[in-house]
PDB file of C-alpha atoms in Angstrom:
ATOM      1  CA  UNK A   1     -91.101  52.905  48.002  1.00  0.00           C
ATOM      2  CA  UNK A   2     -94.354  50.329  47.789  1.00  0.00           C
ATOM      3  CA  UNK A   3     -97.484  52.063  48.065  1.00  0.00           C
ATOM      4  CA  UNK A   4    -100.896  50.299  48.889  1.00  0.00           C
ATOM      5  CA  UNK A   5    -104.601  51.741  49.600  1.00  0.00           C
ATOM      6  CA  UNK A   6    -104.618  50.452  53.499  1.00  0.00           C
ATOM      7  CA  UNK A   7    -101.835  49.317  55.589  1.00  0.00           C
ATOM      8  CA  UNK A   8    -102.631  47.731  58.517  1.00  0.00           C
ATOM      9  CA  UNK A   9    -101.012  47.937  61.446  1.00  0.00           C
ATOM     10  CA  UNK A  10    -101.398  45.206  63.933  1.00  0.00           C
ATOM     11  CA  UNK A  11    -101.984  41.632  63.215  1.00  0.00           C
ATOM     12  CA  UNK A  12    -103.958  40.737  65.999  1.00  0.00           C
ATOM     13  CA  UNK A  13    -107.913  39.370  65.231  1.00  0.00           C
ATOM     14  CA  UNK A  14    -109.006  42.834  64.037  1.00  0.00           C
ATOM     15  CA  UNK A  15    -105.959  43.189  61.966  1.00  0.00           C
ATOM     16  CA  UNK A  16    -106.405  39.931  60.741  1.00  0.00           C
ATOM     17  CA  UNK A  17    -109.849  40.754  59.401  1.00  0.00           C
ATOM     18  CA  UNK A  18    -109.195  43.937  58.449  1.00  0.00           C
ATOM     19  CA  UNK A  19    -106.512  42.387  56.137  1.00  0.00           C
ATOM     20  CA  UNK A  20    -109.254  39.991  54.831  1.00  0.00           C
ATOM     21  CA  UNK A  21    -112.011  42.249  54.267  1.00  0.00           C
ATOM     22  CA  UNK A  22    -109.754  44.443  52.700  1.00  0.00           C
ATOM     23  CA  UNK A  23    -108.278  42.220  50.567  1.00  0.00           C
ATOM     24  CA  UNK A  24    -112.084  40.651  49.241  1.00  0.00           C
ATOM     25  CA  UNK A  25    -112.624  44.261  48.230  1.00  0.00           C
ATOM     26  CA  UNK A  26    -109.917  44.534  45.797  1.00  0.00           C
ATOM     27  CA  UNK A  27    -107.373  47.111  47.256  1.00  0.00           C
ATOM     28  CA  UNK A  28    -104.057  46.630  48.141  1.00  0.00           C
ATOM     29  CA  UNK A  29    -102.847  46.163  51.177  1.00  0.00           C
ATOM     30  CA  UNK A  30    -100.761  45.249  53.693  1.00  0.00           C
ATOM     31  CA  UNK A  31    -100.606  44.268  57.132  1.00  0.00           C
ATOM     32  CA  UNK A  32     -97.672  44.856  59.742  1.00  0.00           C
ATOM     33  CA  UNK A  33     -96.930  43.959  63.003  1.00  0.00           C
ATOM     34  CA  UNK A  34     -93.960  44.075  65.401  1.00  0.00           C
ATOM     35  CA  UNK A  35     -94.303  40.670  66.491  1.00  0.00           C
ATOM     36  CA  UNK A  36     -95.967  37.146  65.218  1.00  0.00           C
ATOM     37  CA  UNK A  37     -99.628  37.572  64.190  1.00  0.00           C
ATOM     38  CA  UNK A  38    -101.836  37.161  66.751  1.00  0.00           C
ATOM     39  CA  UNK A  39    -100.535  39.433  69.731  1.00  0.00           C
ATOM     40  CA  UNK A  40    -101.796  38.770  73.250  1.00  0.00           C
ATOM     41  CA  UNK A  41    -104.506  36.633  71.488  1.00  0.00           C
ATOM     42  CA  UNK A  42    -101.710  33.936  71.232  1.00  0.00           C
ATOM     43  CA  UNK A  43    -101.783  33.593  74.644  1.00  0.00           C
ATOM     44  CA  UNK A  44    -105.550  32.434  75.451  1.00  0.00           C
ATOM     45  CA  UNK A  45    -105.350  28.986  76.440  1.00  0.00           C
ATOM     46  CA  UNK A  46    -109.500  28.369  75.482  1.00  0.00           C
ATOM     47  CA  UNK A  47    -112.353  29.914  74.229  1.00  0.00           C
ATOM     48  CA  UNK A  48    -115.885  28.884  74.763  1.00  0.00           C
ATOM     49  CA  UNK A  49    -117.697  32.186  73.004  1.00  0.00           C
ATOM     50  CA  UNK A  50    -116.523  32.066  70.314  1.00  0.00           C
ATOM     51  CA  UNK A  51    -118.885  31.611  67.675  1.00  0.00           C
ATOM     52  CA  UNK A  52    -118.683  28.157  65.254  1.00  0.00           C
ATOM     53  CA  UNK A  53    -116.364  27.053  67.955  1.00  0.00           C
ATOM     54  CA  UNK A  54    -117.336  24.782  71.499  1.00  0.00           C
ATOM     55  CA  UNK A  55    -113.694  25.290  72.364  1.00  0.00           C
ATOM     56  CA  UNK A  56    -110.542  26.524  70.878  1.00  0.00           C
ATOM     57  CA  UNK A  57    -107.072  27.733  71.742  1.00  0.00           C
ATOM     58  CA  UNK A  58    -106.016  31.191  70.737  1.00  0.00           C
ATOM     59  CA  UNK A  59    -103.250  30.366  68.802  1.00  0.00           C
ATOM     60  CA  UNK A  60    -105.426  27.572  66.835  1.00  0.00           C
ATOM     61  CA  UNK A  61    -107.562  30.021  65.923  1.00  0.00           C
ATOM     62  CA  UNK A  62    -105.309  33.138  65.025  1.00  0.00           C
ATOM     63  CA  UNK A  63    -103.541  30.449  62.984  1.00  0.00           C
ATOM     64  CA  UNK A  64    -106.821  30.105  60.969  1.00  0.00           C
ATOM     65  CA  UNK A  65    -107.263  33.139  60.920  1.00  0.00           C
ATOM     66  CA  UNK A  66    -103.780  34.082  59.065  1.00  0.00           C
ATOM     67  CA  UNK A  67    -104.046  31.316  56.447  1.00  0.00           C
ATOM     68  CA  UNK A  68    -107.172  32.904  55.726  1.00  0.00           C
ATOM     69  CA  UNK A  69    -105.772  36.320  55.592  1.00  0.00           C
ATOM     70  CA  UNK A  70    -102.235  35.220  53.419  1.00  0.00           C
ATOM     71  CA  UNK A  71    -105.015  34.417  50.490  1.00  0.00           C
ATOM     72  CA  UNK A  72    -106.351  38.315  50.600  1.00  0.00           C
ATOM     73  CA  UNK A  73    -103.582  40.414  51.880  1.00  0.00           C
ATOM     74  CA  UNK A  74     -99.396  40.850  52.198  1.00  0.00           C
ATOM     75  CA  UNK A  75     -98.543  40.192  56.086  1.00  0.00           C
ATOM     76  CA  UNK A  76     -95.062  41.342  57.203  1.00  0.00           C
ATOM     77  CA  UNK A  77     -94.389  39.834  60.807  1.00  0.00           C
ATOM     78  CA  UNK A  78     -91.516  40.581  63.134  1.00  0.00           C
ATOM     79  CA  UNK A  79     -91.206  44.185  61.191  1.00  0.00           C
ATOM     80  CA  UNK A  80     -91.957  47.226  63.984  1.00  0.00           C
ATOM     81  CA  UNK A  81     -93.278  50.507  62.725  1.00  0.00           C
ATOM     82  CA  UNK A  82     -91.664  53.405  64.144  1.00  0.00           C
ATOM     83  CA  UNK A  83     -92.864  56.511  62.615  1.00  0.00           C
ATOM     84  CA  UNK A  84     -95.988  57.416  60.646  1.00  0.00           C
ATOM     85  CA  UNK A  85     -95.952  60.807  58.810  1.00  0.00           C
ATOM     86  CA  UNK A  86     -98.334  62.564  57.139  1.00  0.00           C
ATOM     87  CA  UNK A  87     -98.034  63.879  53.345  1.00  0.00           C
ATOM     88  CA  UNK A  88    -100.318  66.189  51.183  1.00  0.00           C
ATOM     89  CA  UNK A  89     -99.992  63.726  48.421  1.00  0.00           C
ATOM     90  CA  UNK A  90    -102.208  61.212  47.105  1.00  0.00           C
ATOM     91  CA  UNK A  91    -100.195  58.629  49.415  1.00  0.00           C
ATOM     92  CA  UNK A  92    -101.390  60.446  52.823  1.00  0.00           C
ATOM     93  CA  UNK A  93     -99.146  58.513  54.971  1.00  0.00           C
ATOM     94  CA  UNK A  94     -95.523  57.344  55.118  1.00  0.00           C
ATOM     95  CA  UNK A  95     -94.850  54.674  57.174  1.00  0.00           C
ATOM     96  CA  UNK A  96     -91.138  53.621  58.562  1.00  0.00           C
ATOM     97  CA  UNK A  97     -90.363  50.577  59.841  1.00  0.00           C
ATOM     98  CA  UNK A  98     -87.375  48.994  60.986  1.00  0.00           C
ATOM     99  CA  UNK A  99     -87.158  47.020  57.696  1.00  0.00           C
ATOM    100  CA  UNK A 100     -88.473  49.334  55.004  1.00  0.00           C
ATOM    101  CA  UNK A 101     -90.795  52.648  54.563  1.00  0.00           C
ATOM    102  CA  UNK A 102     -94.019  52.335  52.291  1.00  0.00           C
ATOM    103  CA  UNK A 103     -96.879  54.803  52.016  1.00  0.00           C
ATOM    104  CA  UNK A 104    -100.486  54.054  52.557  1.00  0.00           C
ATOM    105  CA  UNK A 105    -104.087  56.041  51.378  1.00  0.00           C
ATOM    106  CA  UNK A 106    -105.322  55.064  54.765  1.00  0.00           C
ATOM    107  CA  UNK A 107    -104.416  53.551  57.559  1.00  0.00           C
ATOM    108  CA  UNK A 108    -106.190  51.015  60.346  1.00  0.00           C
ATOM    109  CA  UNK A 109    -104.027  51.264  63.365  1.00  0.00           C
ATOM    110  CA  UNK A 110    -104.964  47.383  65.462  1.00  0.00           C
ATOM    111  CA  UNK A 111    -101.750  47.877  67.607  1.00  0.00           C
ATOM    112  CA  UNK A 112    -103.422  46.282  70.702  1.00  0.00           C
ATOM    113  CA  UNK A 113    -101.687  46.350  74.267  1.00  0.00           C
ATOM    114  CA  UNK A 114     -99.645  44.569  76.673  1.00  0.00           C
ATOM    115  CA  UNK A 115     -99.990  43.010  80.033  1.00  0.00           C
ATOM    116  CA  UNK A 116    -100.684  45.597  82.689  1.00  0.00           C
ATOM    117  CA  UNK A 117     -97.875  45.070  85.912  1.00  0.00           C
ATOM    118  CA  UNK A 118     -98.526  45.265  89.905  1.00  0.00           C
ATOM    119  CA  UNK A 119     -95.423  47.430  89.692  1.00  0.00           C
ATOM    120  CA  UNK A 120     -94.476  45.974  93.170  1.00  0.00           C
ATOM    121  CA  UNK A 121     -90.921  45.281  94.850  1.00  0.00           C
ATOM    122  CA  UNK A 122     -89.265  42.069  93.236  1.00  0.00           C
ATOM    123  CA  UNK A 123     -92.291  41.769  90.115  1.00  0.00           C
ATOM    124  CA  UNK A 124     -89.318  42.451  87.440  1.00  0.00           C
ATOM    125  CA  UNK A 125     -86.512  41.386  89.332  1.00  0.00           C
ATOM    126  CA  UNK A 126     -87.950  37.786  88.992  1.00  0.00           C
ATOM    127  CA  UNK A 127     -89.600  38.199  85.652  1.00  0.00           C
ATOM    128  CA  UNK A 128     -89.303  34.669  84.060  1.00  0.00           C
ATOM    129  CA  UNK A 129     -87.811  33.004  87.241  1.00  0.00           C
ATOM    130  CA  UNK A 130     -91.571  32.930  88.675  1.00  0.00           C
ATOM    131  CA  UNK A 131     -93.476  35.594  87.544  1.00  0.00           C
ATOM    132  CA  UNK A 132     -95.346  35.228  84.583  1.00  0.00           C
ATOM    133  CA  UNK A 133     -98.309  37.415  82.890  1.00  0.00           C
ATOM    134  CA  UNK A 134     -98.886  34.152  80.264  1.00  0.00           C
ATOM    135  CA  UNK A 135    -100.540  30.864  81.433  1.00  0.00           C
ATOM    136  CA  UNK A 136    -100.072  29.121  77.971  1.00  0.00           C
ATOM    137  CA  UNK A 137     -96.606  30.108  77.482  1.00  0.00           C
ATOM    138  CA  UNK A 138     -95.250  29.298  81.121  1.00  0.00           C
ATOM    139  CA  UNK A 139     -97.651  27.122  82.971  1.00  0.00           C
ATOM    140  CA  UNK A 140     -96.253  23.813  82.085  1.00  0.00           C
ATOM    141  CA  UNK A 141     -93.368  24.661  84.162  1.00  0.00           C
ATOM    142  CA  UNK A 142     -95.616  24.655  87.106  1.00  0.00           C
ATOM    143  CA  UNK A 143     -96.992  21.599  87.423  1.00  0.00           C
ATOM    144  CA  UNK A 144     -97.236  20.098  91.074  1.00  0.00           C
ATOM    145  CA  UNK A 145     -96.226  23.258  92.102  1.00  0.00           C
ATOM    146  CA  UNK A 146     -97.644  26.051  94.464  1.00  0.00           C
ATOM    147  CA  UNK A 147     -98.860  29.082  92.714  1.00  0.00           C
ATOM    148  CA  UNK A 148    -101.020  32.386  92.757  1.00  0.00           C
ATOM    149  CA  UNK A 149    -102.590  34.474  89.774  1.00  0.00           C
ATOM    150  CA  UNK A 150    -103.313  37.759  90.541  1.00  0.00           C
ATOM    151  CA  UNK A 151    -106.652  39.473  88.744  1.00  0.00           C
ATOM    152  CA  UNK A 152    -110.582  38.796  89.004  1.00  0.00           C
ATOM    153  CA  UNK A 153    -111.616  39.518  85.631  1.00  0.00           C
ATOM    154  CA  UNK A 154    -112.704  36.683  82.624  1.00  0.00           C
ATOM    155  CA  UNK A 155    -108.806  36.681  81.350  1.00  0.00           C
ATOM    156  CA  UNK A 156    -107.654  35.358  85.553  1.00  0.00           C
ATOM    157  CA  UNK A 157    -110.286  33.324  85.892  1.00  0.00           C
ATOM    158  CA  UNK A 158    -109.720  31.486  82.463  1.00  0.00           C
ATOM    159  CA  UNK A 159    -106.017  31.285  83.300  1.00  0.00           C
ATOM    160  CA  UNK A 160    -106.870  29.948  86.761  1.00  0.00           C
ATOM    161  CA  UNK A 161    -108.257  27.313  85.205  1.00  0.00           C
ATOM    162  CA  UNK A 162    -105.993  26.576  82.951  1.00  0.00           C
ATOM    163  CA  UNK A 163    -103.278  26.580  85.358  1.00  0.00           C
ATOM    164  CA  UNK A 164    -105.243  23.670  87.783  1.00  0.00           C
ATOM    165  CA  UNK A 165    -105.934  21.395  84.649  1.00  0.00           C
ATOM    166  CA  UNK A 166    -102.163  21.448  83.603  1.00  0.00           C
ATOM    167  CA  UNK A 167    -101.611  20.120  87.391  1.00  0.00           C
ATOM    168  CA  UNK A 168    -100.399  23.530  89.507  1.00  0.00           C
ATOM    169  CA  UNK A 169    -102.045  24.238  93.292  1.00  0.00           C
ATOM    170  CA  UNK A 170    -103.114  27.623  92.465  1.00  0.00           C
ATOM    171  CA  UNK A 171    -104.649  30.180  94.500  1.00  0.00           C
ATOM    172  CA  UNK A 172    -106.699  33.019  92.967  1.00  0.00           C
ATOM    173  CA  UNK A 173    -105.863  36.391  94.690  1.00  0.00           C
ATOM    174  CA  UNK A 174    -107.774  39.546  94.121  1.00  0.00           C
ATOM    175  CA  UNK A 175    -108.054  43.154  95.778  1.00  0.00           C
ATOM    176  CA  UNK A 176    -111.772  43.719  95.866  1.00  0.00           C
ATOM    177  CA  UNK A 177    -114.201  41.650  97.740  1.00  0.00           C
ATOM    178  CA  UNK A 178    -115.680  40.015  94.670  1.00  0.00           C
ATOM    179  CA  UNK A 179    -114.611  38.671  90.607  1.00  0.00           C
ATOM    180  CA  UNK A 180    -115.476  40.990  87.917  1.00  0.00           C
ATOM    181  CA  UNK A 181    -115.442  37.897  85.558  1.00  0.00           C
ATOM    182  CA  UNK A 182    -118.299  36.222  84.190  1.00  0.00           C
ATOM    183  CA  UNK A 183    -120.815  34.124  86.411  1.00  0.00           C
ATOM    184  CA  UNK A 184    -119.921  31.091  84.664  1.00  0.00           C
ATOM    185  CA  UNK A 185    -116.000  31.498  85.394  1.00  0.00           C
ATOM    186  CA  UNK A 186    -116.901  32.164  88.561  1.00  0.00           C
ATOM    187  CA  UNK A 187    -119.138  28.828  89.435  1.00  0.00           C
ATOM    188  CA  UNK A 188    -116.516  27.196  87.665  1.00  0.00           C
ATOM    189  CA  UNK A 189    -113.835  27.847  89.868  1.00  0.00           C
ATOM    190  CA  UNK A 190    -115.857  27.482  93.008  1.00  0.00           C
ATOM    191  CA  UNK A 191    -116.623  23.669  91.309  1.00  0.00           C
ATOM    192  CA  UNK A 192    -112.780  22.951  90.782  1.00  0.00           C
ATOM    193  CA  UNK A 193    -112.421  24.148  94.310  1.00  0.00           C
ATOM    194  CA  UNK A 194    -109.964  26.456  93.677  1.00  0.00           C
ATOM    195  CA  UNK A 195    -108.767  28.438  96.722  1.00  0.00           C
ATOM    196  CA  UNK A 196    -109.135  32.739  96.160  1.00  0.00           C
ATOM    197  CA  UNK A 197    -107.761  35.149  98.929  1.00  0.00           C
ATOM    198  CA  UNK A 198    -109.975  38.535  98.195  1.00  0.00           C
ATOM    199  CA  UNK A 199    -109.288  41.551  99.654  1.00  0.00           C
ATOM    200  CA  UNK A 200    -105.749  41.345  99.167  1.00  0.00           C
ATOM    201  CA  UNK A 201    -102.853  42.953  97.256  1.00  0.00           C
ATOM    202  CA  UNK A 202     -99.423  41.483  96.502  1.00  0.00           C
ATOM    203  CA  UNK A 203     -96.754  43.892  98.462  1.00  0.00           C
ATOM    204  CA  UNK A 204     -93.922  41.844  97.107  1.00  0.00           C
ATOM    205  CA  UNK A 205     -92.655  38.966  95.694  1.00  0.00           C
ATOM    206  CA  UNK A 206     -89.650  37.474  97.348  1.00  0.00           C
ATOM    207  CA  UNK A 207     -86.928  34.467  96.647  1.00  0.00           C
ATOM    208  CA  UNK A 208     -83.127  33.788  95.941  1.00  0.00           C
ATOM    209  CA  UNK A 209     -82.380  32.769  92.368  1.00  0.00           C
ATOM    210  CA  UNK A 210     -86.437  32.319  91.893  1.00  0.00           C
ATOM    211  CA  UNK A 211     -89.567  32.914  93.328  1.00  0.00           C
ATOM    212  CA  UNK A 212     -90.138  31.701  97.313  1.00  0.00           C
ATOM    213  CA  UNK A 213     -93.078  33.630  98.604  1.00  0.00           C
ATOM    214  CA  UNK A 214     -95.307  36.953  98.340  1.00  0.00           C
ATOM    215  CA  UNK A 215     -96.258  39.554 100.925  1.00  0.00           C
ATOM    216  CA  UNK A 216     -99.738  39.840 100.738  1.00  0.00           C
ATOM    217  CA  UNK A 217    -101.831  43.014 102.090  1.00  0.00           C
ATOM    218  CA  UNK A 218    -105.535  42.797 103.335  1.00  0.00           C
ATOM    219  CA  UNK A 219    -107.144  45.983 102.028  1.00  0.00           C
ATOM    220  CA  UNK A 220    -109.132  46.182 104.734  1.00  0.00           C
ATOM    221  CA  UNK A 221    -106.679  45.738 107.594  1.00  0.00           C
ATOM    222  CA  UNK A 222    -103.612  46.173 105.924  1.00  0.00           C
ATOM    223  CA  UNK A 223    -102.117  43.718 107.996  1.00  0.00           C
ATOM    224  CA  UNK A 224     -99.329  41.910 106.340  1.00  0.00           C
ATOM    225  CA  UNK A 225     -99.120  37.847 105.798  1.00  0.00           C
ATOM    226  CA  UNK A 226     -96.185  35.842 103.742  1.00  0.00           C
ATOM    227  CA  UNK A 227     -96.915  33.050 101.785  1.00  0.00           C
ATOM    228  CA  UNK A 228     -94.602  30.825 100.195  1.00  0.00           C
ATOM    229  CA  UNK A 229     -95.210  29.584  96.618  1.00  0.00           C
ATOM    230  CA  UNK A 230     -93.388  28.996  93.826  1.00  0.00           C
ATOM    231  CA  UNK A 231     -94.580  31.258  90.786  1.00  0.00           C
ATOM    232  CA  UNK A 232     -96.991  34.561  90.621  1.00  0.00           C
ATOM    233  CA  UNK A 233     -98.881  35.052  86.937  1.00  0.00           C
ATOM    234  CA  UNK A 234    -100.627  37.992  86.975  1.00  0.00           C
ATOM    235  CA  UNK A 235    -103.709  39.299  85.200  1.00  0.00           C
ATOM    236  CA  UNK A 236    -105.239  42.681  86.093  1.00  0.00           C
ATOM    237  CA  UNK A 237    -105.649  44.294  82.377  1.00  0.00           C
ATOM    238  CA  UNK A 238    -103.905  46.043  79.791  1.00  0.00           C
ATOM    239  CA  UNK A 239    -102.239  48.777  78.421  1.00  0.00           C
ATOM    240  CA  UNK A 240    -102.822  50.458  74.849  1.00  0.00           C
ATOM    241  CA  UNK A 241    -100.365  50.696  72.945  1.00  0.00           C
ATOM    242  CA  UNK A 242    -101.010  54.210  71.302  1.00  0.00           C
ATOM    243  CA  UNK A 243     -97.619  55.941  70.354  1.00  0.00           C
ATOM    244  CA  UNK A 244     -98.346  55.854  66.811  1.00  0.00           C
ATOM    245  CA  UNK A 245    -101.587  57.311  67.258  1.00  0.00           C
ATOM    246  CA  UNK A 246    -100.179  59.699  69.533  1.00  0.00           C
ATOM    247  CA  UNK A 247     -97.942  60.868  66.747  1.00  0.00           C
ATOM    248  CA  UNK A 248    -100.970  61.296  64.476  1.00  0.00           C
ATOM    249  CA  UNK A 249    -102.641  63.215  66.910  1.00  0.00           C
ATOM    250  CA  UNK A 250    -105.304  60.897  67.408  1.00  0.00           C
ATOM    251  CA  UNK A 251    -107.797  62.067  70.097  1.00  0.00           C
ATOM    252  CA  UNK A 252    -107.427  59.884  73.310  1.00  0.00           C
ATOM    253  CA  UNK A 253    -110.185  59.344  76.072  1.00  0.00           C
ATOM    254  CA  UNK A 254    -109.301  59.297  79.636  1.00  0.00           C
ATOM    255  CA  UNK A 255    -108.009  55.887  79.868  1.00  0.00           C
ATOM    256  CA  UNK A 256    -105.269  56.525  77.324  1.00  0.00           C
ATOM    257  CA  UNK A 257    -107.914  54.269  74.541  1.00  0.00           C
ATOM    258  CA  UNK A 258    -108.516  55.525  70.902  1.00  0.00           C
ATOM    259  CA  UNK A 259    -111.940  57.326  70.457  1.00  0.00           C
ATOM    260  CA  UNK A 260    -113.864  56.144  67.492  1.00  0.00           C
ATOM    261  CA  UNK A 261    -117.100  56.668  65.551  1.00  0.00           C
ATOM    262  CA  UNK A 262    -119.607  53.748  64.513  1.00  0.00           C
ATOM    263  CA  UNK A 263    -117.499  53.361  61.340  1.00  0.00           C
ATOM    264  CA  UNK A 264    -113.760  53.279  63.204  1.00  0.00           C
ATOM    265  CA  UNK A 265    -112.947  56.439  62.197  1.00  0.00           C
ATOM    266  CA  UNK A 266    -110.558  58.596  64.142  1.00  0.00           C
ATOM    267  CA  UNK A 267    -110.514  62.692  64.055  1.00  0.00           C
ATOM    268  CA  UNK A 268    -107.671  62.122  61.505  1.00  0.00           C
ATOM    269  CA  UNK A 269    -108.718  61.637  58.214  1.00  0.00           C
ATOM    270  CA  UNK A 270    -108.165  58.676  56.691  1.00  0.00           C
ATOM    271  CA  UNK A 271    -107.349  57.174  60.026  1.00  0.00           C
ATOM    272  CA  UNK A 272    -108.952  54.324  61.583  1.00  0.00           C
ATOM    273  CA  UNK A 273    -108.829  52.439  64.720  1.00  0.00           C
ATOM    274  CA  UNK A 274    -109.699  48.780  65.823  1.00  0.00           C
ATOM    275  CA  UNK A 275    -109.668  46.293  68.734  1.00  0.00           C
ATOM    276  CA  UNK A 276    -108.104  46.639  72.211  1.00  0.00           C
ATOM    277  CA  UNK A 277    -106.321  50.065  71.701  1.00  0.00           C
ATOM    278  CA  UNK A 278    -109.845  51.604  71.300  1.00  0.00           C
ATOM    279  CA  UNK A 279    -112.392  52.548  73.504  1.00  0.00           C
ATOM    280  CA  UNK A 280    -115.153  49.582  74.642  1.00  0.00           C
ATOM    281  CA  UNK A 281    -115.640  46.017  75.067  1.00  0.00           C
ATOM    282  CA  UNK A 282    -112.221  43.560  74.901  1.00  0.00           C
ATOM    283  CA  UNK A 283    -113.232  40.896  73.260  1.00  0.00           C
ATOM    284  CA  UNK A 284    -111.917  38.417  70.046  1.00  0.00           C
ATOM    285  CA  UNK A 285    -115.336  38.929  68.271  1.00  0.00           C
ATOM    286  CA  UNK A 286    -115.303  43.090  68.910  1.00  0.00           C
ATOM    287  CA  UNK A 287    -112.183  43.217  67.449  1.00  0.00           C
ATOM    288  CA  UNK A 288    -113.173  41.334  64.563  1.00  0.00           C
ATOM    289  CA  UNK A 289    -116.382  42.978  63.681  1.00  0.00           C
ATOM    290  CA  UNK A 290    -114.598  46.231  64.214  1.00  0.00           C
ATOM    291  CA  UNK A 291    -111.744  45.039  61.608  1.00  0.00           C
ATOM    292  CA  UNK A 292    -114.770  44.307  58.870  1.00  0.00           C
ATOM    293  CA  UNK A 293    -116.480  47.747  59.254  1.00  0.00           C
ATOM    294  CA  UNK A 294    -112.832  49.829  59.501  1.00  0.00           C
ATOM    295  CA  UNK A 295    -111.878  47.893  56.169  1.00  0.00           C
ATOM    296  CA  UNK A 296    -115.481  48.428  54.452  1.00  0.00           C
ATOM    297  CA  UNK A 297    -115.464  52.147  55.604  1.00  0.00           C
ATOM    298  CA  UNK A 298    -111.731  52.695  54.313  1.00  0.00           C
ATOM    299  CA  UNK A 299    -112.634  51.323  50.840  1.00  0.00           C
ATOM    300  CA  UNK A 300    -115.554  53.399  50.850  1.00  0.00           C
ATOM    301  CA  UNK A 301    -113.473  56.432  51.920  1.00  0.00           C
ATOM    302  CA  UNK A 302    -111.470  55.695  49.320  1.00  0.00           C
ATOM    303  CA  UNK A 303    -113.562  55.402  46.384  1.00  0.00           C
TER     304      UNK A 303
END
């Protein structure tokens, strides 16, 4: 069984820097993930706050990011953990994946989380034959064609946008009265003149073989209206992914996210926590500065 100071596992932005800072510090480690690096941070179609950077894809920049990391740490993609067990040994942990076991001195969990769903009639049924919860990955399909995206925070907005410059008639619709999102996002979809129906919920999405309309609610009202379009991407937030940490018996808030201290630590020893599965701000840059100080207070720990 291979054995390493800090496994990582997640290979999002945290997890990617994690891996690096790790690395530069001259443990061993290793990072794992279920999936290709990057997660859901694959998926942005731009950043513009991203420091260094006037403007760059997601998946430009996690593909930085992981030649970077290669050079400092061993990255295992497309290889899920399952179980994580604790020992009394000098190798605390025991981690099983569906490829291999290996144990660990400490672990960084940077498992992330997945596209929140309305949960409405017809959302799965039409999964991939008009509804979408990725811009970058589906919106080409769309072009010239009539569309809504459901959310008001930074991600909808961005997507929004995205969504208009590839060529589709989109229509921002969101439940509340105003955008969470960021000023900015805002003035620039009120300059691209992009239509938004507040106040409203989807009730369902409708078609044959694909998407052909959505029921939409007024909050206020509640009086019903039909629309027809030809695709629904929706954005309203995220899940944590926290069944490994649940097995650990990590503490939780009330939101289902990891709590941590200022130096990631969980109330497991030897147990850290970075990025979107903990508690507090969602951003690329948290995560990464969170991925640095788990790493630096794991090698510490370890010393």
């Amino acid at each position: 069984m291979k054995q390493y100071d800090i496994i990582i596992i997640g290979a999002g932005p945290g997890g990617l820097t994690a891996g690096i800072y790790a690395g530069r510090q001259g443990t061993k480690n290793l990072i794992i993930d279920r999936d290709l690096a990057g997660g859901l941070g694959r998926e942005v179609p731009e950043m513009e706050n991203y420091p260094g950077f006037n403007n760059i894809s997601g998946l430009e920049l996690i593909e930085k990011m992981k030649e970077q990391a290669i050079k400092n740490t061993e990255l295992h993609e497309m290889e899920e953990v399952t179980k994580i067990t604790q020992t009394n040994e000098k190798y605390k942990f025991t981690i099983t994946t569906t490829k291999d076991q290996y144990q660990a001195k400490t672990i960084i969990l940077a498992t992330g989380s997945s596209h929140k769903h309305l949960n409405t009639k017809g959302e799965e049924e039409f999964k991939g034959k008009g509804v979408s919860y990725c811009a970058t990955c589906d919106g080409f399909f769309f072009r010239g064609r009539n569309i809504i995206m459901v959310g008001g925070g930074n991600s909808a907005l961005q997507e929004a946008l995205y969504l208009k410059n590839l060529g589709a008639n989109v229509t921002l619709v969101h439940r509340r009265d105003e955008f969470r999102a960021q000023k900015h996002l805002q003035d620039m979809i009120e300059k691209e003149e992009i239509p938004t129906i507040l106040n409203a919920t989807v009730e369902e999405i409708k078609g044959n073989m694909m998407v052909e309309s959505v029921i939409l609610k007024n909050t206020i009202n509640g009086n019903l209206k039909e629309i027809p379009v030809n695709g629904v991407f929706i954005s309203i937030g995220y899940d944590p992914h926290t069944e490994l940490a649940e097995q650990l018996g990590v503490n939780l808030d009330e939101t289902g996210h990891i709590i941590i201290d200022k130096e990631q630590k969980t109330n497991i020893d030897y147990v850290y926590a970075i990025g979107d599965v903990c508690v507090g701000l969602k951003q690329w840059i948290v995560a990464c500065g969170e991925g640095a100080v788990a790493a630096t207070s794991a090698y510490h720990e370890l010393k």
